[in-house]
Short mmCIF file of C-alpha atoms and ligand atoms in Angstrom, two decimals:
data_model
loop_
_atom_site.label_atom_id
_atom_site.label_comp_id
_atom_site.label_asym_id
_atom_site.label_seq_id
_atom_site.Cartn_x
_atom_site.Cartn_y
_atom_site.Cartn_z
CA UNK A 1 186.42 -6.34 202.42
CA UNK A 2 189.52 -4.19 201.54
CA UNK A 3 192.61 -6.05 201.28
CA UNK A 4 196.21 -4.52 201.87
CA UNK A 5 199.83 -5.46 201.06
CA UNK A 6 201.90 -4.65 204.07
CA UNK A 7 205.44 -3.99 203.93
CA UNK A 8 207.72 -3.96 207.17
CA UNK A 9 210.64 -1.67 206.73
CA UNK A 10 214.01 -2.45 207.80
CA UNK A 11 214.95 -0.54 210.94
CA UNK A 12 216.76 2.57 209.98
CA UNK A 13 215.95 2.35 206.20
CA UNK A 14 212.42 3.36 206.33
CA UNK A 15 213.31 6.24 204.07
CA UNK A 16 214.42 3.85 201.43
CA UNK A 17 211.15 2.05 201.44
CA UNK A 18 209.32 5.30 201.16
CA UNK A 19 211.55 6.36 198.15
CA UNK A 20 210.92 3.04 196.69
CA UNK A 21 207.08 3.49 197.03
CA UNK A 22 207.56 6.85 195.15
CA UNK A 23 209.51 5.36 192.41
CA UNK A 24 207.21 2.45 191.94
CA UNK A 25 204.20 4.95 192.14
CA UNK A 26 202.43 3.08 195.42
CA UNK A 27 200.56 5.16 197.58
CA UNK A 28 200.67 4.27 201.30
CA UNK A 29 197.23 4.23 202.69
CA UNK A 30 198.23 3.62 206.45
CA UNK A 31 201.43 3.58 208.49
CA UNK A 32 202.24 2.84 211.97
CA UNK A 33 205.83 2.22 213.25
CA UNK A 34 207.79 0.53 210.58
CA UNK A 35 204.52 -0.95 209.10
CA UNK A 36 203.30 0.42 205.83
CA UNK A 37 199.92 -0.60 204.18
CA UNK A 38 198.98 -0.07 200.47
CA UNK A 39 195.53 -1.05 199.33
CA UNK A 40 195.44 -3.88 196.80
CA UNK A 41 197.72 -6.54 195.44
CA UNK A 42 201.56 -5.62 195.02
CA UNK A 43 204.62 -7.57 194.82
CA UNK A 44 207.56 -7.44 197.52
CA UNK A 45 209.77 -4.60 197.69
CA UNK A 46 213.60 -4.49 197.70
CA UNK A 47 213.54 -2.43 201.14
CA UNK A 48 210.89 -4.37 203.03
CA UNK A 49 212.42 -6.80 205.39
CA UNK A 50 208.91 -8.86 205.00
CA UNK A 51 206.01 -8.39 202.62
CA UNK A 52 202.57 -9.51 203.83
CA UNK A 53 200.12 -10.25 201.14
CA UNK A 54 196.34 -9.84 201.50
CA UNK A 55 196.13 -8.24 204.87
CA UNK A 56 192.69 -7.72 206.30
CA UNK A 57 191.41 -5.92 209.37
CA UNK A 58 189.50 -8.36 211.71
CA UNK A 59 187.63 -7.21 214.57
CA UNK A 60 188.21 -8.96 217.92
CA UNK A 61 186.00 -9.31 221.04
CA UNK A 62 188.79 -10.69 223.41
CA UNK A 63 192.33 -12.13 223.73
CA UNK A 64 191.04 -15.76 223.04
CA UNK A 65 188.73 -14.53 220.23
CA UNK A 66 191.80 -12.96 218.54
CA UNK A 67 193.79 -16.19 219.14
CA UNK A 68 190.85 -18.25 217.62
CA UNK A 69 190.46 -16.13 214.60
CA UNK A 70 194.23 -16.18 213.92
CA UNK A 71 194.39 -20.09 214.40
CA UNK A 72 191.41 -20.51 211.83
CA UNK A 73 193.55 -18.61 209.22
CA UNK A 74 196.95 -20.45 209.65
CA UNK A 75 199.32 -22.20 212.04
CA UNK A 76 202.36 -19.93 212.21
CA UNK A 77 202.16 -16.30 213.16
CA UNK A 78 204.92 -13.58 213.27
CA UNK A 79 203.94 -10.73 215.53
CA UNK A 80 204.99 -7.02 214.90
CA UNK A 81 203.66 -4.80 217.58
CA UNK A 82 202.71 -1.26 216.84
CA UNK A 83 201.19 -0.53 220.20
CA UNK A 84 199.08 -2.41 222.96
CA UNK A 85 202.27 -4.50 223.39
CA UNK A 86 201.14 -6.57 226.37
CA UNK A 87 197.68 -7.46 224.96
CA UNK A 88 199.30 -8.44 221.66
CA UNK A 89 201.93 -10.82 223.36
CA UNK A 90 199.03 -12.35 225.43
CA UNK A 91 197.42 -13.23 222.12
CA UNK A 92 200.67 -14.41 220.63
CA UNK A 93 201.19 -16.57 223.70
CA UNK A 94 197.82 -18.39 222.90
CA UNK A 95 199.08 -19.29 219.42
CA UNK A 96 201.00 -22.49 218.16
CA UNK A 97 204.78 -22.46 218.90
CA UNK A 98 207.22 -22.77 216.09
CA UNK A 99 211.01 -23.43 215.76
CA UNK A 100 212.84 -20.15 215.97
CA UNK A 101 216.30 -21.75 216.34
CA UNK A 102 219.10 -20.55 214.17
CA UNK A 103 219.66 -22.77 211.02
CA UNK A 104 222.77 -24.32 209.56
CA UNK A 105 224.06 -23.27 206.33
CA UNK A 106 221.92 -24.69 203.24
CA UNK A 107 219.46 -26.00 205.55
CA UNK A 108 216.23 -26.61 203.66
CA UNK A 109 213.70 -23.62 204.33
CA UNK A 110 210.73 -24.27 206.39
CA UNK A 111 207.95 -25.71 204.19
CA UNK A 112 205.13 -24.14 205.96
CA UNK A 113 203.70 -20.61 205.39
CA UNK A 114 204.73 -18.11 207.86
CA UNK A 115 201.91 -15.51 208.55
CA UNK A 116 201.99 -12.04 209.93
CA UNK A 117 199.70 -10.30 212.14
CA UNK A 118 199.72 -7.01 214.35
CA UNK A 119 197.26 -5.65 217.08
CA UNK A 120 196.23 -2.32 215.12
CA UNK A 121 193.96 -1.19 217.74
CA UNK A 122 192.97 -2.98 221.09
CA UNK A 123 189.77 -4.48 219.35
CA UNK A 124 191.21 -4.85 215.97
CA UNK A 125 193.89 -7.12 214.43
CA UNK A 126 195.39 -6.88 210.97
CA UNK A 127 196.44 -10.37 209.77
CA UNK A 128 197.46 -12.52 206.66
CA UNK A 129 198.62 -16.16 206.61
CA UNK A 130 200.63 -15.27 203.37
CA UNK A 131 204.09 -13.40 203.51
CA UNK A 132 207.17 -13.20 201.49
CA UNK A 133 209.23 -15.17 204.06
CA UNK A 134 209.13 -18.73 205.83
CA UNK A 135 210.86 -16.94 208.87
CA UNK A 136 208.87 -14.74 211.25
CA UNK A 137 209.03 -10.95 210.08
CA UNK A 138 211.58 -12.12 207.63
CA UNK A 139 214.43 -12.54 210.17
CA UNK A 140 216.57 -15.39 209.61
CA UNK A 141 219.57 -16.37 211.75
CA UNK A 142 222.27 -18.78 211.14
CA UNK A 143 224.27 -21.24 213.46
CA UNK A 144 227.35 -19.03 213.05
CA UNK A 145 230.97 -20.45 212.41
CA UNK A 146 232.95 -18.45 214.93
CA UNK A 147 236.21 -20.20 214.03
CA UNK A 148 236.80 -20.20 210.30
CA UNK A 149 235.46 -17.11 208.53
CA UNK A 150 237.79 -14.18 208.78
CA UNK A 151 234.90 -11.57 208.50
CA UNK A 152 231.18 -11.53 209.26
CA UNK A 153 230.58 -10.78 205.60
CA UNK A 154 230.35 -14.62 204.92
CA UNK A 155 226.74 -14.53 206.41
CA UNK A 156 225.39 -12.69 203.24
CA UNK A 157 226.71 -15.42 200.94
CA UNK A 158 225.34 -18.13 203.49
CA UNK A 159 221.88 -16.49 203.30
CA UNK A 160 222.04 -16.19 199.45
CA UNK A 161 222.98 -19.80 198.85
CA UNK A 162 220.46 -21.05 201.47
CA UNK A 163 217.55 -19.14 200.37
CA UNK A 164 217.84 -17.90 196.82
CA UNK A 165 220.06 -20.56 195.27
CA UNK A 166 219.84 -23.72 197.13
CA UNK A 167 220.39 -25.89 194.30
CA UNK A 168 223.25 -28.48 194.63
CA UNK A 169 226.68 -27.30 193.28
CA UNK A 170 228.51 -29.83 191.00
CA UNK A 171 231.97 -28.72 190.42
CA UNK A 172 232.96 -25.93 188.08
CA UNK A 173 234.47 -22.51 188.73
CA UNK A 174 233.48 -19.61 191.03
CA UNK A 175 235.14 -16.18 191.12
CA UNK A 176 235.16 -14.02 194.24
CA UNK A 177 236.11 -10.43 193.17
CA UNK A 178 236.71 -8.11 196.22
CA UNK A 179 237.51 -11.20 198.28
CA UNK A 180 239.81 -9.75 201.27
CA UNK A 181 239.94 -11.12 203.96
CA UNK A 182 238.41 -14.10 202.60
CA UNK A 183 234.87 -14.78 204.02
CA UNK A 184 233.20 -15.23 200.66
CA UNK A 185 236.12 -17.19 199.44
CA UNK A 186 235.92 -19.54 202.21
CA UNK A 187 232.10 -20.07 201.65
CA UNK A 188 232.74 -20.76 197.95
CA UNK A 189 235.61 -23.13 198.93
CA UNK A 190 233.10 -25.14 201.37
CA UNK A 191 230.70 -25.52 198.30
CA UNK A 192 231.47 -28.10 195.67
CA UNK A 193 233.27 -25.98 193.14
CA UNK A 194 236.43 -27.49 191.66
CA UNK A 195 238.10 -24.17 191.68
CA UNK A 196 237.59 -20.73 193.39
CA UNK A 197 239.36 -17.69 191.87
CA UNK A 198 239.72 -15.01 194.44
CA UNK A 199 240.67 -11.55 193.50
CA UNK A 200 241.53 -8.42 195.53
CA UNK A 201 244.17 -5.88 195.85
CA UNK A 202 244.79 -7.05 199.41
CA UNK A 203 245.65 -10.55 200.34
CA UNK A 204 243.16 -13.12 201.95
CA UNK A 205 244.03 -14.64 205.15
CA UNK A 206 246.61 -17.36 204.89
CA UNK A 207 244.32 -20.10 206.56
CA UNK A 208 241.84 -19.55 203.89
CA UNK A 209 244.44 -19.89 201.25
CA UNK A 210 245.78 -22.96 203.00
CA UNK A 211 242.56 -24.85 202.31
CA UNK A 212 243.72 -25.28 198.73
CA UNK A 213 241.81 -25.07 195.40
CA UNK A 214 241.86 -21.38 195.61
CA UNK A 215 243.61 -19.33 192.85
CA UNK A 216 244.20 -16.01 194.53
CA UNK A 217 245.05 -13.03 192.11
CA UNK A 218 246.34 -10.00 193.68
CA UNK A 219 245.27 -7.29 191.47
CA UNK A 220 242.15 -4.87 190.81
CA UNK A 221 239.04 -6.67 189.72
CA UNK A 222 238.25 -3.74 187.32
CA UNK A 223 241.31 -4.70 185.16
CA UNK A 224 239.88 -8.41 184.75
CA UNK A 225 239.50 -9.29 180.92
CA UNK A 226 236.86 -12.06 180.75
CA UNK A 227 238.93 -13.38 177.72
CA UNK A 228 241.54 -14.64 180.24
CA UNK A 229 238.94 -17.06 181.87
CA UNK A 230 237.17 -20.23 181.09
CA UNK A 231 233.63 -20.81 181.86
CA UNK A 232 232.46 -19.37 185.26
CA UNK A 233 229.42 -20.78 187.12
CA UNK A 234 229.25 -18.27 189.69
CA UNK A 235 230.38 -14.59 189.63
CA UNK A 236 230.58 -13.18 193.07
CA UNK A 237 231.41 -9.67 193.96
CA UNK A 238 231.46 -7.92 197.43
CA UNK A 239 233.80 -5.05 196.16
CA UNK A 240 233.48 -1.84 197.93
CA UNK A 241 232.97 0.56 194.96
CA UNK A 242 230.52 2.83 193.27
CA UNK A 243 227.59 0.90 191.83
CA UNK A 244 228.20 2.38 188.46
CA UNK A 245 231.70 0.72 188.37
CA UNK A 246 230.32 -2.68 189.56
CA UNK A 247 227.50 -2.41 186.98
CA UNK A 248 230.03 -2.02 184.18
CA UNK A 249 232.29 -4.88 185.51
CA UNK A 250 229.16 -7.18 185.48
CA UNK A 251 227.85 -6.03 182.07
CA UNK A 252 231.59 -6.93 180.69
CA UNK A 253 231.49 -10.38 182.21
CA UNK A 254 227.73 -10.91 181.22
CA UNK A 255 228.37 -9.87 177.56
CA UNK A 256 231.40 -12.24 177.43
CA UNK A 257 228.80 -15.18 177.75
CA UNK A 258 231.22 -17.11 179.87
CA UNK A 259 229.26 -16.49 183.22
CA UNK A 260 226.32 -18.74 184.27
CA UNK A 261 225.04 -16.88 187.45
CA UNK A 262 225.90 -13.80 189.14
CA UNK A 263 225.57 -12.60 192.86
CA UNK A 264 226.85 -9.14 193.78
CA UNK A 265 226.42 -6.77 196.69
CA UNK A 266 225.56 -3.16 195.46
CA UNK A 267 227.14 -0.93 198.40
CA UNK A 268 225.92 2.51 198.96
CA UNK A 269 227.86 5.66 200.27
CA UNK A 270 225.73 7.97 202.39
CA UNK A 271 223.01 8.11 199.65
CA UNK A 272 221.26 5.16 197.94
CA UNK A 273 222.04 5.30 194.47
CA UNK A 274 218.78 4.49 192.91
CA UNK A 275 219.69 5.59 189.35
CA UNK A 276 222.24 2.73 189.15
CA UNK A 277 220.14 0.16 191.04
CA UNK A 278 217.43 0.53 188.53
CA UNK A 279 219.99 -0.01 185.83
CA UNK A 280 220.99 -3.35 187.38
CA UNK A 281 217.42 -4.27 187.32
CA UNK A 282 217.54 -3.47 183.37
CA UNK A 283 219.45 -6.66 183.08
CA UNK A 284 216.64 -9.24 182.09
CA UNK A 285 215.58 -11.73 184.51
CA UNK A 286 217.70 -10.34 187.38
CA UNK A 287 216.50 -9.47 190.81
CA UNK A 288 217.42 -7.35 193.78
CA UNK A 289 216.91 -8.17 197.44
CA UNK A 290 217.94 -6.77 200.66
CA UNK A 291 219.20 -9.81 202.52
CA UNK A 292 218.59 -9.89 206.14
CA UNK A 293 222.37 -9.89 206.52
CA UNK A 294 222.88 -6.86 204.30
CA UNK A 295 223.37 -3.33 205.73
CA UNK A 296 223.21 -0.14 203.64
CA UNK A 297 223.67 -2.30 200.37
CA UNK A 298 221.57 -4.73 198.32
CA UNK A 299 222.19 -8.03 196.67
CA UNK A 300 221.67 -8.18 192.95
CA UNK A 301 221.61 -11.67 191.38
CA UNK A 302 221.06 -13.48 187.87
CA UNK A 303 220.56 -17.05 187.67
CA UNK A 304 221.51 -18.91 184.44
CA UNK A 305 218.61 -21.02 184.49
CA UNK A 306 216.35 -17.83 184.36
CA UNK A 307 218.23 -16.03 181.72
C1 SAM B 1 233.69 -5.65 202.17
S1 SAM B 1 235.18 -6.11 201.72
C2 SAM B 1 235.07 -7.82 201.18
C3 SAM B 1 234.81 -8.78 202.19
C4 SAM B 1 234.68 -10.17 201.70
N1 SAM B 1 233.68 -10.56 200.96
C5 SAM B 1 234.64 -11.29 202.78
O1 SAM B 1 233.83 -11.95 202.92
O2 SAM B 1 235.75 -11.16 203.60
C6 SAM B 1 235.59 -5.25 200.10
C7 SAM B 1 236.76 -5.59 199.49
O3 SAM B 1 236.90 -4.96 198.33
C8 SAM B 1 238.07 -4.74 197.80
N2 SAM B 1 238.20 -3.92 196.86
C9 SAM B 1 238.05 -2.41 196.54
N3 SAM B 1 238.46 -2.20 195.30
C10 SAM B 1 238.87 -3.35 194.66
C11 SAM B 1 239.31 -3.40 193.45
N4 SAM B 1 239.44 -2.39 192.50
N5 SAM B 1 239.65 -4.66 193.02
C12 SAM B 1 239.59 -5.75 193.78
N6 SAM B 1 239.16 -5.68 195.05
C13 SAM B 1 238.82 -4.35 195.57
C14 SAM B 1 238.62 -4.24 199.15
O4 SAM B 1 240.28 -4.58 199.17
C15 SAM B 1 238.14 -4.99 200.31
O5 SAM B 1 238.93 -6.19 200.66
#
């Protein structure tokens, strides 16, 4: 039986995923709505909000038959409908329920696999129990803090430190460049760092400064010299700038050997800058993901234990 890798494009970023297929030499065999199928086994993609591995077409005789066949494959099922919406919902209603409540920051991720299925035709489902995310369709939501963070940018760092870097933080120093109005600095301040260095040309909010243990520097990040710093555990950047400028800054700090881990937002203007995005990936053992909380931007990271 033919197996496919399924990629669910991010709403409004379908053309980014299509470009990524071209760059990586993948040929799309089928497409419906935002769902793209490529024959065979392939890795997750930056611009897919969820990747479904080993998808198979399965004939079904009825709603009950579909639910029975899905239950035989796995417990948790995220549905993406590409048509026949009502019939698909009726099948989904016959499947086990799972927790869809927003989670707190740093909450352990669900341990069980999340499957993916769609009703491709009225008498044919497409399904797999194995996907790239423990959340249905890769959509994760937090119990937001509506009081402290001065901007919604904090959700990106919450997602990153919950999903990609859940390890305990034991002291040390973090640096946040492009920090105003202070969302990321606030997140870093809530983690167990001894010190947070926060750098922006504009000041961060006073109530964040008042939390203490924040060394705010009102200057351009591009003028920073790694020689002026001690060891840095996490170098974090959410600066609005051209990707090439960020790449040069990251390389300067990486070459200094003083930084253990990096997490940086690569932001795009009207066009996605693939040339420099791919240059980021040339940095060994580093990764790029499109977080659920990213917009027209991606998140590059490098973890010291993987260098
Ligand atoms: C998207 S905002 C950062 C939001 C922040 N992460 C938060 O959570 O509140 C981007 C920031 O980059 C800053 N920025 C732009 N150029 C900069 C530079 N050369 N040096 C430092 N910061 C810069 C801007 O002043 C702006 O505050």
